[in-house]
Every structure is written in structure tokens, then in C-alpha cells.
Amino acid sequence: MPTPDFIRDLRATAGRQLLWIPGVSAVVLDDEGRVLLGRRSDNGQWAIIGGIPDPGEQPAAAIVREVYEETAVRCVAERVLVVEALDPVTYPNGDVCQFMDTCFLCRAVDGEACVNDDESLEVGWFEPDALPPMQEFAVRRIKHATENGATWFAGIGEG
């Protein structure tokens, strides 16, 4: 994902040290129960759709915006699935970030899935039992969404 201007401004004084950043992600389902995924241009991996809210932007509005920007699919956020601090990530340029991610269950309502910006190499719909290889946290979130699990908070109970 391209680095937002406010993060670039922080990096100008913070250097490459760890930044604690809010993040949003979504398990987007269509009427057939398929999951919308994007193959990221930064690492070539398939992933659920996600991004960084702009300062002051509400998390649900941010994920609806991110899904459209990346895939041309319009969706509605139905509920929070998971709130979790992800592991720190070190990017190729040496920047270190850790995201506090709020993952939403979203329902697609309009649009044809396609690459809609430079953050994805491909986008597409996948059956939950036929997912491409992806990070385990994303697989867990898809499983949680498709099994109608209650909202889950990391560190409280089992995931």
C-alpha cells in the first residue's frame, strides 16, 4: 500500500523506528458466500483487503473506502470481526510498523471486482474452501467470518 502523507511526515522526524498505526481490514463476502481477495503488489501475496484510516476517519468508513479504492467493489460494513495487534512488520526500506487492526465483515453490494489502483496485481472472488496461499491471520479471519463467529478480541479467550 502506498504510504499515506501523514506517515511520511512522521517518518521525517521518527526515522525508521517502530510506529504504532491503526489499520483496518475486511472479509468481504458476496451473495454466493465467496471472499474478495487481492494479490498485493508490494509482496505478491494474496490477502484480505486492508489499509490505514486517514487521521480522523472512522474505521468502518475507512474500510469501505479501501475496498472500493483497491477492488472497485462497493460494500457495507456489517460488524466487527476481530480487533488485534498484529506482529511488527519491517519493510524493505527498513521502516518498522505495528498495526492495531480492526477487521470488519463486509457485504458486497455493487461493482465488478477488478484491480482499481496500484496496490494490487490481481483481485478476485474465492470460495472459502478454495483459498490461495496467504498469511494465517487472514485465513483465520475468513474462517471466523464464514462460521459466523462472535466478535473476537485478541488476548481474551480463544481465537
Short mmCIF file of N, CA and C in Angstrom, two decimals:
data_model
loop_
_atom_site.label_atom_id
_atom_site.label_comp_id
_atom_site.label_asym_id
_atom_site.label_seq_id
_atom_site.Cartn_x
_atom_site.Cartn_y
_atom_site.Cartn_z
N MET A 1 0.83 -1.17 0.00
CA MET A 1 0.00 0.00 0.00
C MET A 1 0.88 1.23 0.00
N PRO A 2 0.49 2.26 -0.73
CA PRO A 2 1.30 3.46 -0.71
C PRO A 2 1.28 4.08 0.69
N THR A 3 2.38 4.67 1.06
CA THR A 3 2.48 5.27 2.38
C THR A 3 1.69 6.57 2.41
N PRO A 4 0.72 6.68 3.35
CA PRO A 4 -0.04 7.94 3.45
C PRO A 4 0.87 9.12 3.81
N ASP A 5 0.48 10.31 3.40
CA ASP A 5 1.27 11.51 3.66
C ASP A 5 1.54 11.71 5.14
N PHE A 6 0.56 11.43 6.00
CA PHE A 6 0.77 11.68 7.43
C PHE A 6 1.83 10.72 8.00
N ILE A 7 1.96 9.53 7.44
CA ILE A 7 3.00 8.60 7.88
C ILE A 7 4.37 9.10 7.38
N ARG A 8 4.42 9.59 6.15
CA ARG A 8 5.68 10.16 5.63
C ARG A 8 6.14 11.32 6.51
N ASP A 9 5.18 12.16 6.94
CA ASP A 9 5.52 13.28 7.82
C ASP A 9 6.09 12.77 9.15
N LEU A 10 5.49 11.73 9.71
CA LEU A 10 6.01 11.15 10.95
C LEU A 10 7.41 10.59 10.74
N ARG A 11 7.60 9.91 9.62
CA ARG A 11 8.90 9.30 9.34
C ARG A 11 10.00 10.35 9.22
N ALA A 12 9.65 11.56 8.80
CA ALA A 12 10.65 12.62 8.65
C ALA A 12 11.32 12.94 9.98
N THR A 13 10.62 12.77 11.09
CA THR A 13 11.22 13.02 12.41
C THR A 13 11.49 11.74 13.18
N ALA A 14 10.70 10.69 12.95
CA ALA A 14 10.84 9.45 13.73
C ALA A 14 11.86 8.49 13.13
N GLY A 15 12.26 8.72 11.91
CA GLY A 15 13.18 7.79 11.26
C GLY A 15 12.50 6.45 10.99
N ARG A 16 13.24 5.38 11.08
CA ARG A 16 12.73 4.05 10.74
C ARG A 16 12.19 3.30 11.95
N GLN A 17 12.21 3.92 13.13
CA GLN A 17 11.77 3.23 14.35
C GLN A 17 10.32 2.77 14.25
N LEU A 18 9.95 1.88 15.14
CA LEU A 18 8.60 1.32 15.18
C LEU A 18 7.56 2.42 15.31
N LEU A 19 6.58 2.40 14.40
CA LEU A 19 5.40 3.26 14.51
C LEU A 19 4.20 2.37 14.80
N TRP A 20 3.40 2.76 15.76
CA TRP A 20 2.16 2.08 16.13
C TRP A 20 1.05 2.75 15.34
N ILE A 21 0.39 2.00 14.45
CA ILE A 21 -0.51 2.59 13.47
C ILE A 21 -1.85 1.85 13.47
N PRO A 22 -2.95 2.61 13.40
CA PRO A 22 -4.24 1.93 13.24
C PRO A 22 -4.35 1.33 11.85
N GLY A 23 -4.99 0.18 11.77
CA GLY A 23 -5.23 -0.45 10.48
C GLY A 23 -6.64 -0.98 10.43
N VAL A 24 -7.15 -1.15 9.23
CA VAL A 24 -8.46 -1.76 9.02
C VAL A 24 -8.32 -2.84 7.96
N SER A 25 -9.12 -3.87 8.10
CA SER A 25 -9.14 -4.93 7.10
C SER A 25 -10.57 -5.43 6.99
N ALA A 26 -10.84 -6.23 5.95
CA ALA A 26 -12.20 -6.72 5.75
C ALA A 26 -12.21 -8.10 5.15
N VAL A 27 -13.14 -8.89 5.64
CA VAL A 27 -13.55 -10.10 4.95
C VAL A 27 -14.82 -9.68 4.22
N VAL A 28 -14.70 -9.51 2.91
CA VAL A 28 -15.82 -9.07 2.08
C VAL A 28 -16.43 -10.32 1.44
N LEU A 29 -17.72 -10.52 1.68
CA LEU A 29 -18.44 -11.65 1.11
C LEU A 29 -19.46 -11.17 0.10
N ASP A 30 -19.66 -11.96 -0.95
CA ASP A 30 -20.73 -11.65 -1.90
C ASP A 30 -21.95 -12.50 -1.57
N ASP A 31 -23.01 -12.38 -2.36
CA ASP A 31 -24.25 -13.11 -2.10
C ASP A 31 -24.09 -14.62 -2.21
N GLU A 32 -23.02 -15.06 -2.86
CA GLU A 32 -22.75 -16.50 -3.01
C GLU A 32 -21.84 -17.03 -1.90
N GLY A 33 -21.41 -16.15 -0.98
CA GLY A 33 -20.54 -16.56 0.11
C GLY A 33 -19.07 -16.60 -0.25
N ARG A 34 -18.72 -16.06 -1.43
CA ARG A 34 -17.31 -16.02 -1.83
C ARG A 34 -16.62 -14.84 -1.15
N VAL A 35 -15.29 -14.96 -1.01
CA VAL A 35 -14.46 -13.96 -0.34
C VAL A 35 -13.68 -13.15 -1.37
N LEU A 36 -13.68 -11.84 -1.22
CA LEU A 36 -12.92 -10.95 -2.09
C LEU A 36 -11.48 -10.84 -1.58
N LEU A 37 -10.52 -11.14 -2.44
CA LEU A 37 -9.11 -11.06 -2.09
C LEU A 37 -8.35 -10.25 -3.13
N GLY A 38 -7.24 -9.71 -2.70
CA GLY A 38 -6.33 -9.02 -3.61
C GLY A 38 -4.94 -9.59 -3.50
N ARG A 39 -4.25 -9.69 -4.62
CA ARG A 39 -2.85 -10.10 -4.59
C ARG A 39 -2.01 -8.82 -4.58
N ARG A 40 -1.35 -8.60 -3.45
CA ARG A 40 -0.67 -7.34 -3.17
C ARG A 40 0.51 -7.10 -4.11
N SER A 41 0.66 -5.84 -4.53
CA SER A 41 1.78 -5.51 -5.42
C SER A 41 3.09 -5.37 -4.65
N ASP A 42 3.04 -5.15 -3.33
CA ASP A 42 4.29 -4.99 -2.58
C ASP A 42 4.99 -6.30 -2.26
N ASN A 43 4.20 -7.40 -2.11
CA ASN A 43 4.86 -8.67 -1.78
C ASN A 43 4.36 -9.86 -2.61
N GLY A 44 3.40 -9.62 -3.50
CA GLY A 44 2.89 -10.67 -4.38
C GLY A 44 1.98 -11.68 -3.72
N GLN A 45 1.64 -11.48 -2.44
CA GLN A 45 0.81 -12.43 -1.71
C GLN A 45 -0.66 -12.07 -1.79
N TRP A 46 -1.51 -13.10 -1.78
CA TRP A 46 -2.94 -12.90 -1.69
C TRP A 46 -3.28 -12.49 -0.26
N ALA A 47 -4.27 -11.61 -0.11
CA ALA A 47 -4.63 -11.09 1.21
C ALA A 47 -6.06 -10.60 1.22
N ILE A 48 -6.61 -10.49 2.43
CA ILE A 48 -7.87 -9.77 2.57
C ILE A 48 -7.56 -8.30 2.34
N ILE A 49 -8.56 -7.53 2.05
CA ILE A 49 -8.36 -6.11 1.73
C ILE A 49 -8.13 -5.34 3.03
N GLY A 50 -7.20 -4.41 3.00
CA GLY A 50 -6.91 -3.63 4.20
C GLY A 50 -6.24 -2.32 3.88
N GLY A 51 -6.07 -1.52 4.92
CA GLY A 51 -5.41 -0.23 4.74
C GLY A 51 -5.31 0.54 6.03
N ILE A 52 -4.98 1.80 5.91
CA ILE A 52 -4.76 2.69 7.04
C ILE A 52 -5.81 3.80 6.98
N PRO A 53 -6.57 4.00 8.08
CA PRO A 53 -7.51 5.13 8.10
C PRO A 53 -6.75 6.46 8.03
N ASP A 54 -7.35 7.43 7.39
CA ASP A 54 -6.81 8.78 7.41
C ASP A 54 -7.04 9.36 8.80
N PRO A 55 -6.23 10.34 9.24
CA PRO A 55 -6.48 10.94 10.55
C PRO A 55 -7.92 11.43 10.68
N GLY A 56 -8.59 11.01 11.75
CA GLY A 56 -9.97 11.41 12.00
C GLY A 56 -11.02 10.58 11.28
N GLU A 57 -10.61 9.70 10.37
CA GLU A 57 -11.56 8.88 9.63
C GLU A 57 -12.03 7.71 10.50
N GLN A 58 -13.31 7.45 10.50
CA GLN A 58 -13.85 6.34 11.27
C GLN A 58 -13.42 5.02 10.63
N PRO A 59 -13.14 3.99 11.45
CA PRO A 59 -12.66 2.72 10.89
C PRO A 59 -13.60 2.08 9.86
N ALA A 60 -14.90 2.05 10.11
CA ALA A 60 -15.81 1.42 9.15
C ALA A 60 -15.83 2.18 7.83
N ALA A 61 -15.81 3.50 7.90
CA ALA A 61 -15.75 4.30 6.67
C ALA A 61 -14.44 4.05 5.94
N ALA A 62 -13.36 3.90 6.69
CA ALA A 62 -12.04 3.67 6.08
C ALA A 62 -12.02 2.35 5.31
N ILE A 63 -12.58 1.28 5.88
CA ILE A 63 -12.51 0.01 5.17
C ILE A 63 -13.41 0.00 3.94
N VAL A 64 -14.55 0.65 4.03
CA VAL A 64 -15.43 0.75 2.85
C VAL A 64 -14.69 1.50 1.73
N ARG A 65 -14.00 2.57 2.10
CA ARG A 65 -13.20 3.34 1.12
C ARG A 65 -12.08 2.47 0.54
N GLU A 66 -11.34 1.78 1.42
CA GLU A 66 -10.21 0.95 0.96
C GLU A 66 -10.67 -0.15 0.00
N VAL A 67 -11.77 -0.81 0.34
CA VAL A 67 -12.27 -1.89 -0.53
C VAL A 67 -12.58 -1.32 -1.92
N TYR A 68 -13.25 -0.19 -1.98
CA TYR A 68 -13.56 0.39 -3.29
C TYR A 68 -12.29 0.82 -4.03
N GLU A 69 -11.39 1.53 -3.32
CA GLU A 69 -10.17 2.01 -3.97
C GLU A 69 -9.35 0.87 -4.57
N GLU A 70 -9.29 -0.26 -3.87
CA GLU A 70 -8.44 -1.35 -4.32
C GLU A 70 -9.11 -2.31 -5.29
N THR A 71 -10.45 -2.44 -5.22
CA THR A 71 -11.12 -3.50 -5.98
C THR A 71 -12.29 -3.05 -6.84
N ALA A 72 -12.74 -1.79 -6.72
CA ALA A 72 -13.92 -1.27 -7.42
C ALA A 72 -15.22 -1.91 -6.94
N VAL A 73 -15.17 -2.64 -5.83
CA VAL A 73 -16.38 -3.23 -5.24
C VAL A 73 -16.88 -2.30 -4.14
N ARG A 74 -18.16 -2.01 -4.20
CA ARG A 74 -18.80 -1.23 -3.13
C ARG A 74 -19.33 -2.22 -2.10
N CYS A 75 -19.11 -1.89 -0.84
CA CYS A 75 -19.55 -2.79 0.22
C CYS A 75 -20.10 -1.99 1.39
N VAL A 76 -20.74 -2.71 2.29
CA VAL A 76 -21.19 -2.13 3.55
C VAL A 76 -20.54 -2.94 4.68
N ALA A 77 -20.11 -2.22 5.70
CA ALA A 77 -19.55 -2.89 6.88
C ALA A 77 -20.72 -3.35 7.74
N GLU A 78 -20.74 -4.65 8.04
CA GLU A 78 -21.84 -5.21 8.82
C GLU A 78 -21.52 -5.34 10.30
N ARG A 79 -20.29 -5.72 10.61
CA ARG A 79 -19.91 -5.83 12.02
C ARG A 79 -18.40 -5.99 12.16
N VAL A 80 -17.93 -5.78 13.38
CA VAL A 80 -16.53 -6.00 13.69
C VAL A 80 -16.32 -7.50 13.91
N LEU A 81 -15.32 -8.05 13.24
CA LEU A 81 -14.96 -9.46 13.41
C LEU A 81 -13.89 -9.65 14.47
N VAL A 82 -12.81 -8.89 14.35
CA VAL A 82 -11.63 -9.09 15.18
C VAL A 82 -10.97 -7.74 15.44
N VAL A 83 -10.47 -7.57 16.67
CA VAL A 83 -9.59 -6.45 16.99
C VAL A 83 -8.31 -7.06 17.53
N GLU A 84 -7.18 -6.74 16.87
CA GLU A 84 -5.94 -7.44 17.21
C GLU A 84 -4.71 -6.61 16.84
N ALA A 85 -3.74 -6.63 17.74
CA ALA A 85 -2.42 -6.06 17.43
C ALA A 85 -1.67 -7.11 16.61
N LEU A 86 -1.28 -6.74 15.41
CA LEU A 86 -0.54 -7.65 14.54
C LEU A 86 0.94 -7.60 14.90
N ASP A 87 1.69 -8.58 14.42
CA ASP A 87 3.13 -8.59 14.65
C ASP A 87 3.78 -7.42 13.92
N PRO A 88 4.89 -6.89 14.46
CA PRO A 88 5.60 -5.82 13.75
C PRO A 88 6.04 -6.28 12.36
N VAL A 89 6.05 -5.33 11.44
CA VAL A 89 6.46 -5.57 10.05
C VAL A 89 7.64 -4.67 9.75
N THR A 90 8.70 -5.24 9.18
CA THR A 90 9.82 -4.44 8.71
C THR A 90 9.77 -4.44 7.19
N TYR A 91 9.64 -3.26 6.62
CA TYR A 91 9.53 -3.11 5.17
C TYR A 91 10.92 -3.11 4.54
N PRO A 92 11.01 -3.36 3.23
CA PRO A 92 12.32 -3.43 2.57
C PRO A 92 13.19 -2.18 2.78
N ASN A 93 12.57 -1.02 2.97
CA ASN A 93 13.37 0.20 3.18
C ASN A 93 13.82 0.36 4.63
N GLY A 94 13.45 -0.59 5.51
CA GLY A 94 13.86 -0.54 6.91
C GLY A 94 12.84 0.05 7.86
N ASP A 95 11.77 0.64 7.34
CA ASP A 95 10.71 1.16 8.20
C ASP A 95 10.07 0.01 8.97
N VAL A 96 9.76 0.26 10.25
CA VAL A 96 9.11 -0.74 11.08
C VAL A 96 7.76 -0.19 11.54
N CYS A 97 6.71 -0.99 11.37
CA CYS A 97 5.36 -0.61 11.77
C CYS A 97 4.72 -1.78 12.51
N GLN A 98 3.83 -1.45 13.41
CA GLN A 98 2.96 -2.44 14.03
C GLN A 98 1.55 -1.89 13.97
N PHE A 99 0.63 -2.72 13.48
CA PHE A 99 -0.74 -2.27 13.25
C PHE A 99 -1.69 -2.81 14.30
N MET A 100 -2.55 -1.93 14.82
CA MET A 100 -3.70 -2.33 15.62
C MET A 100 -4.84 -2.44 14.62
N ASP A 101 -5.17 -3.67 14.25
CA ASP A 101 -6.11 -3.90 13.17
C ASP A 101 -7.53 -4.15 13.67
N THR A 102 -8.47 -3.45 13.07
CA THR A 102 -9.89 -3.73 13.26
C THR A 102 -10.38 -4.36 11.97
N CYS A 103 -10.79 -5.62 12.06
CA CYS A 103 -11.25 -6.35 10.88
C CYS A 103 -12.78 -6.40 10.87
N PHE A 104 -13.36 -6.03 9.76
CA PHE A 104 -14.81 -5.98 9.59
C PHE A 104 -15.30 -7.10 8.68
N LEU A 105 -16.49 -7.57 8.95
CA LEU A 105 -17.23 -8.39 8.00
C LEU A 105 -17.99 -7.40 7.12
N CYS A 106 -17.77 -7.48 5.82
CA CYS A 106 -18.44 -6.57 4.88
C CYS A 106 -19.21 -7.39 3.85
N ARG A 107 -20.27 -6.81 3.36
CA ARG A 107 -21.11 -7.42 2.34
C ARG A 107 -20.98 -6.59 1.07
N ALA A 108 -20.61 -7.25 -0.03
CA ALA A 108 -20.53 -6.56 -1.33
C ALA A 108 -21.94 -6.20 -1.79
N VAL A 109 -22.10 -4.97 -2.28
CA VAL A 109 -23.42 -4.53 -2.74
C VAL A 109 -23.44 -4.06 -4.19
N ASP A 110 -22.25 -3.79 -4.77
CA ASP A 110 -22.23 -3.28 -6.15
C ASP A 110 -20.79 -3.32 -6.66
N GLY A 111 -20.65 -3.30 -7.96
CA GLY A 111 -19.34 -3.20 -8.59
C GLY A 111 -18.82 -4.55 -9.04
N GLU A 112 -17.96 -4.49 -10.03
CA GLU A 112 -17.31 -5.67 -10.60
C GLU A 112 -15.87 -5.69 -10.10
N ALA A 113 -15.46 -6.75 -9.45
CA ALA A 113 -14.11 -6.82 -8.89
C ALA A 113 -13.06 -6.71 -9.98
N CYS A 114 -12.16 -5.74 -9.80
CA CYS A 114 -11.04 -5.55 -10.72
C CYS A 114 -9.94 -4.78 -10.00
N VAL A 115 -8.75 -4.83 -10.55
CA VAL A 115 -7.66 -4.03 -10.00
C VAL A 115 -8.03 -2.57 -10.23
N ASN A 116 -8.11 -1.80 -9.14
CA ASN A 116 -8.60 -0.43 -9.24
C ASN A 116 -7.53 0.60 -8.83
N ASP A 117 -6.36 0.14 -8.43
CA ASP A 117 -5.24 1.03 -8.11
C ASP A 117 -3.94 0.25 -8.24
N ASP A 118 -2.85 0.84 -7.80
CA ASP A 118 -1.56 0.17 -7.96
C ASP A 118 -1.17 -0.69 -6.76
N GLU A 119 -2.08 -0.90 -5.82
CA GLU A 119 -1.78 -1.70 -4.63
C GLU A 119 -1.97 -3.20 -4.87
N SER A 120 -2.66 -3.56 -5.94
CA SER A 120 -2.93 -4.97 -6.21
C SER A 120 -2.48 -5.35 -7.61
N LEU A 121 -2.03 -6.61 -7.73
CA LEU A 121 -1.69 -7.18 -9.02
C LEU A 121 -2.91 -7.87 -9.63
N GLU A 122 -3.73 -8.45 -8.76
CA GLU A 122 -4.96 -9.14 -9.15
C GLU A 122 -5.96 -8.99 -8.02
N VAL A 123 -7.23 -9.09 -8.35
CA VAL A 123 -8.29 -9.21 -7.34
C VAL A 123 -9.25 -10.27 -7.84
N GLY A 124 -9.94 -10.91 -6.91
CA GLY A 124 -10.90 -11.91 -7.32
C GLY A 124 -11.69 -12.47 -6.17
N TRP A 125 -12.73 -13.21 -6.53
CA TRP A 125 -13.60 -13.88 -5.57
C TRP A 125 -13.19 -15.33 -5.43
N PHE A 126 -13.15 -15.81 -4.19
CA PHE A 126 -12.72 -17.17 -3.90
C PHE A 126 -13.72 -17.86 -2.98
N GLU A 127 -13.93 -19.13 -3.24
CA GLU A 127 -14.71 -19.95 -2.31
C GLU A 127 -13.91 -20.09 -1.02
N PRO A 128 -14.57 -20.03 0.15
CA PRO A 128 -13.82 -20.14 1.41
C PRO A 128 -13.03 -21.43 1.57
N ASP A 129 -13.45 -22.49 0.88
CA ASP A 129 -12.71 -23.76 0.97
C ASP A 129 -11.71 -23.93 -0.17
N ALA A 130 -11.47 -22.89 -0.95
CA ALA A 130 -10.52 -22.94 -2.06
C ALA A 130 -9.70 -21.65 -2.13
N LEU A 131 -9.14 -21.27 -0.98
CA LEU A 131 -8.36 -20.03 -0.90
C LEU A 131 -6.95 -20.24 -1.42
N PRO A 132 -6.37 -19.21 -2.02
CA PRO A 132 -4.96 -19.30 -2.40
C PRO A 132 -4.10 -19.22 -1.13
N PRO A 133 -2.81 -19.57 -1.23
CA PRO A 133 -1.94 -19.42 -0.06
C PRO A 133 -1.92 -17.96 0.42
N MET A 134 -2.04 -17.79 1.73
CA MET A 134 -2.00 -16.45 2.32
C MET A 134 -1.60 -16.57 3.78
N GLN A 135 -1.36 -15.42 4.41
CA GLN A 135 -0.94 -15.42 5.81
C GLN A 135 -2.03 -16.04 6.68
N GLU A 136 -1.60 -16.73 7.72
CA GLU A 136 -2.50 -17.46 8.59
C GLU A 136 -3.54 -16.56 9.26
N PHE A 137 -3.15 -15.34 9.64
CA PHE A 137 -4.14 -14.47 10.30
C PHE A 137 -5.32 -14.18 9.37
N ALA A 138 -5.07 -14.06 8.08
CA ALA A 138 -6.15 -13.79 7.13
C ALA A 138 -7.05 -15.02 6.98
N VAL A 139 -6.45 -16.20 6.93
CA VAL A 139 -7.23 -17.44 6.84
C VAL A 139 -8.13 -17.58 8.07
N ARG A 140 -7.57 -17.29 9.26
CA ARG A 140 -8.37 -17.35 10.50
C ARG A 140 -9.55 -16.39 10.45
N ARG A 141 -9.32 -15.21 9.93
CA ARG A 141 -10.40 -14.21 9.87
C ARG A 141 -11.50 -14.64 8.90
N ILE A 142 -11.10 -15.21 7.78
CA ILE A 142 -12.10 -15.69 6.82
C ILE A 142 -12.90 -16.82 7.43
N LYS A 143 -12.24 -17.73 8.09
CA LYS A 143 -12.94 -18.84 8.75
C LYS A 143 -13.90 -18.30 9.81
N HIS A 144 -13.44 -17.35 10.60
CA HIS A 144 -14.27 -16.75 11.64
C HIS A 144 -15.52 -16.10 11.03
N ALA A 145 -15.34 -15.40 9.93
CA ALA A 145 -16.45 -14.72 9.27
C ALA A 145 -17.45 -15.71 8.67
N THR A 146 -16.94 -16.74 8.01
CA THR A 146 -17.84 -17.67 7.32
C THR A 146 -18.51 -18.64 8.28
N GLU A 147 -17.99 -18.75 9.50
CA GLU A 147 -18.63 -19.58 10.52
C GLU A 147 -19.49 -18.75 11.47
N ASN A 148 -19.66 -17.46 11.15
CA ASN A 148 -20.48 -16.55 11.96
C ASN A 148 -20.03 -16.48 13.41
N GLY A 149 -18.72 -16.48 13.62
CA GLY A 149 -18.19 -16.36 14.98
C GLY A 149 -18.48 -15.00 15.57
N ALA A 150 -18.59 -14.96 16.89
CA ALA A 150 -18.80 -13.69 17.60
C ALA A 150 -17.55 -12.83 17.45
N THR A 151 -17.70 -11.52 17.67
CA THR A 151 -16.55 -10.62 17.62
C THR A 151 -15.49 -11.17 18.56
N TRP A 152 -14.23 -11.18 18.08
CA TRP A 152 -13.15 -11.75 18.84
C TRP A 152 -12.11 -10.68 19.10
N PHE A 153 -11.67 -10.61 20.35
CA PHE A 153 -10.64 -9.67 20.76
C PHE A 153 -9.40 -10.46 21.18
N ALA A 154 -8.27 -10.21 20.53
CA ALA A 154 -7.04 -10.92 20.85
C ALA A 154 -6.71 -10.74 22.32
N GLY A 155 -6.27 -11.84 22.95
CA GLY A 155 -5.89 -11.78 24.35
C GLY A 155 -7.01 -12.09 25.32
N ILE A 156 -8.24 -12.24 24.80
CA ILE A 156 -9.39 -12.55 25.64
C ILE A 156 -10.02 -13.81 25.07
N GLY A 157 -9.87 -14.91 25.75
CA GLY A 157 -10.45 -16.16 25.27
C GLY A 157 -9.63 -16.76 24.13
N GLU A 158 -10.21 -17.74 23.51
CA GLU A 158 -9.55 -18.44 22.42
C GLU A 158 -9.94 -17.82 21.09
N GLY A 159 -9.03 -17.88 20.08
CA GLY A 159 -9.30 -17.29 18.79
C GLY A 159 -9.75 -18.20 17.77
#
